[in-house]
Steps between C-alpha positions, in 0.01 A plus 500: 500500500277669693155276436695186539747582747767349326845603447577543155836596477866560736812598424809460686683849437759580766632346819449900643184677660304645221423855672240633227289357170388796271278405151466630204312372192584133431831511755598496871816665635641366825757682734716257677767489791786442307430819303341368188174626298363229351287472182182223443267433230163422692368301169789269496673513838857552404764721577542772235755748675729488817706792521709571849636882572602450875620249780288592750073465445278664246245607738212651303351534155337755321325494139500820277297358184459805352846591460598087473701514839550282782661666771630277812593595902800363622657394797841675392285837484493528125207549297540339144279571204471187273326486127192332572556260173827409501617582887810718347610734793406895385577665832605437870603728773608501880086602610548438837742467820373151575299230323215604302197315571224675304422675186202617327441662168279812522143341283615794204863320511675805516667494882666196653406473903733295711520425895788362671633360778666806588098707559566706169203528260647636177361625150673432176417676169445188254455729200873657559773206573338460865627803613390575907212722552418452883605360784305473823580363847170252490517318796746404806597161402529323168203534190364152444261599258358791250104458338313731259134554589304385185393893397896538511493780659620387826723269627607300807805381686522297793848414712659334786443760754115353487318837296346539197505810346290616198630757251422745209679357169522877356659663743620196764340669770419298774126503580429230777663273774374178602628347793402326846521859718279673232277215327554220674720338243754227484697402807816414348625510122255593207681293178179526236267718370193438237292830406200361360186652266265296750383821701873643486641242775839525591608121675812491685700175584714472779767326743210497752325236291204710419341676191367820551222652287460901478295745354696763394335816498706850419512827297820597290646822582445770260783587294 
């Protein structure tokens, strides 16, 4: 409770590393180490779901509410597609050629983004099976994280080799670089991004302890 400071709930839900917490509605959805997705009413604190696809970790978790999807990143490089009621698998696919460890749905809901470990940024076409669209060498080293600017016309990654780099959702061109030769940036991995409304911020969290607030300022290519 935030005016009282006083815990008003835990639950005890897996002996693994939860990697990600997505909500929706009423509801929380955990992705755990031992590869589950987990399900929890918020108004009563119980369990409702716990489905598991995979051995190895679900890494990351993306909600679709328009189309009543919950995709998930794993460690195994699949993507699966779960209904968003009832957590019944509707699609998976190899995505990747190492664990996946982000994924974003375009604000419209119509393209799937993920990053891996292995520095691919891929598209996939959520109106047609999840079908690939694009692929793009993003960054040296692994893709910890992918953010939409609120507008949702942009969007961010960040990765392991220490950059940020800031792209155009339309036509995944990249538009900017942020790093320590150029801006000044982060020393050593970048693992979180949060674009905010407040003045169009972009803050970056990093293995070098710090968080790092930009201004983003850029023009989109004309198409």
């Amino acid at each position: 409770n935030w005016q009282t400071k006083a815990e008003v709930g835990s639950l005890q839900l897996t002996k693994a590393a939860i990697f990600d917490i997505q909500s929706h509605e009423d509801f929380i959805f955990l992705a755990t180490g031992d590869g589950a997705v987990i399900k929890v009413d918020l108004h009563t604190n119980t369990v409702l779901q716990r489905v598991s696809h995979a051995v190895k970790s679900a890494r990351c978790l993306a909600v679709n509410a328009g189309a009543n999807e919950l995709a998930v990143g794993y460690s195994d490089h699949y993507i699966r597609v779960f209904d968003l009621a009832t957590l019944q698998l509707r699609h998976e696919w190899k995505a990747h050629e190492n664990s996946v460890f982000t994924i974003r749905y375009t604000p419209d809901g119509q393209t799937l983004l993920s990053g891996s470990r292995d520095a691919r940024l891929k598209a996939w076409n959520a109106a047609a099976g999840y079908t690939q669209q694009a692929e793009v060498v993003a960054h040296m080293y692994a893709i910890n994280h992918i953010e939409f600017s609120p507008a949702g016309k942009h969007f961010v990654t960040c990765s392991m080799d220490k950059s940020i780099k800031v792209w155009d959702v339309a036509t995944l061109s990249l538009l900017k670089v942020i790093d320590k030769a150029r801006h000044a940036g982060h020393g050593t991995s970048v693992n979180k991004l949060l674009w905010t409304s407040h003045h169009n911020q972009l803050v970056s969290a990093s293995d070098d302890r710090s968080l790092s607030v930009w201004n983003l300022t850029f023009q989109t290519p004309s198409i």
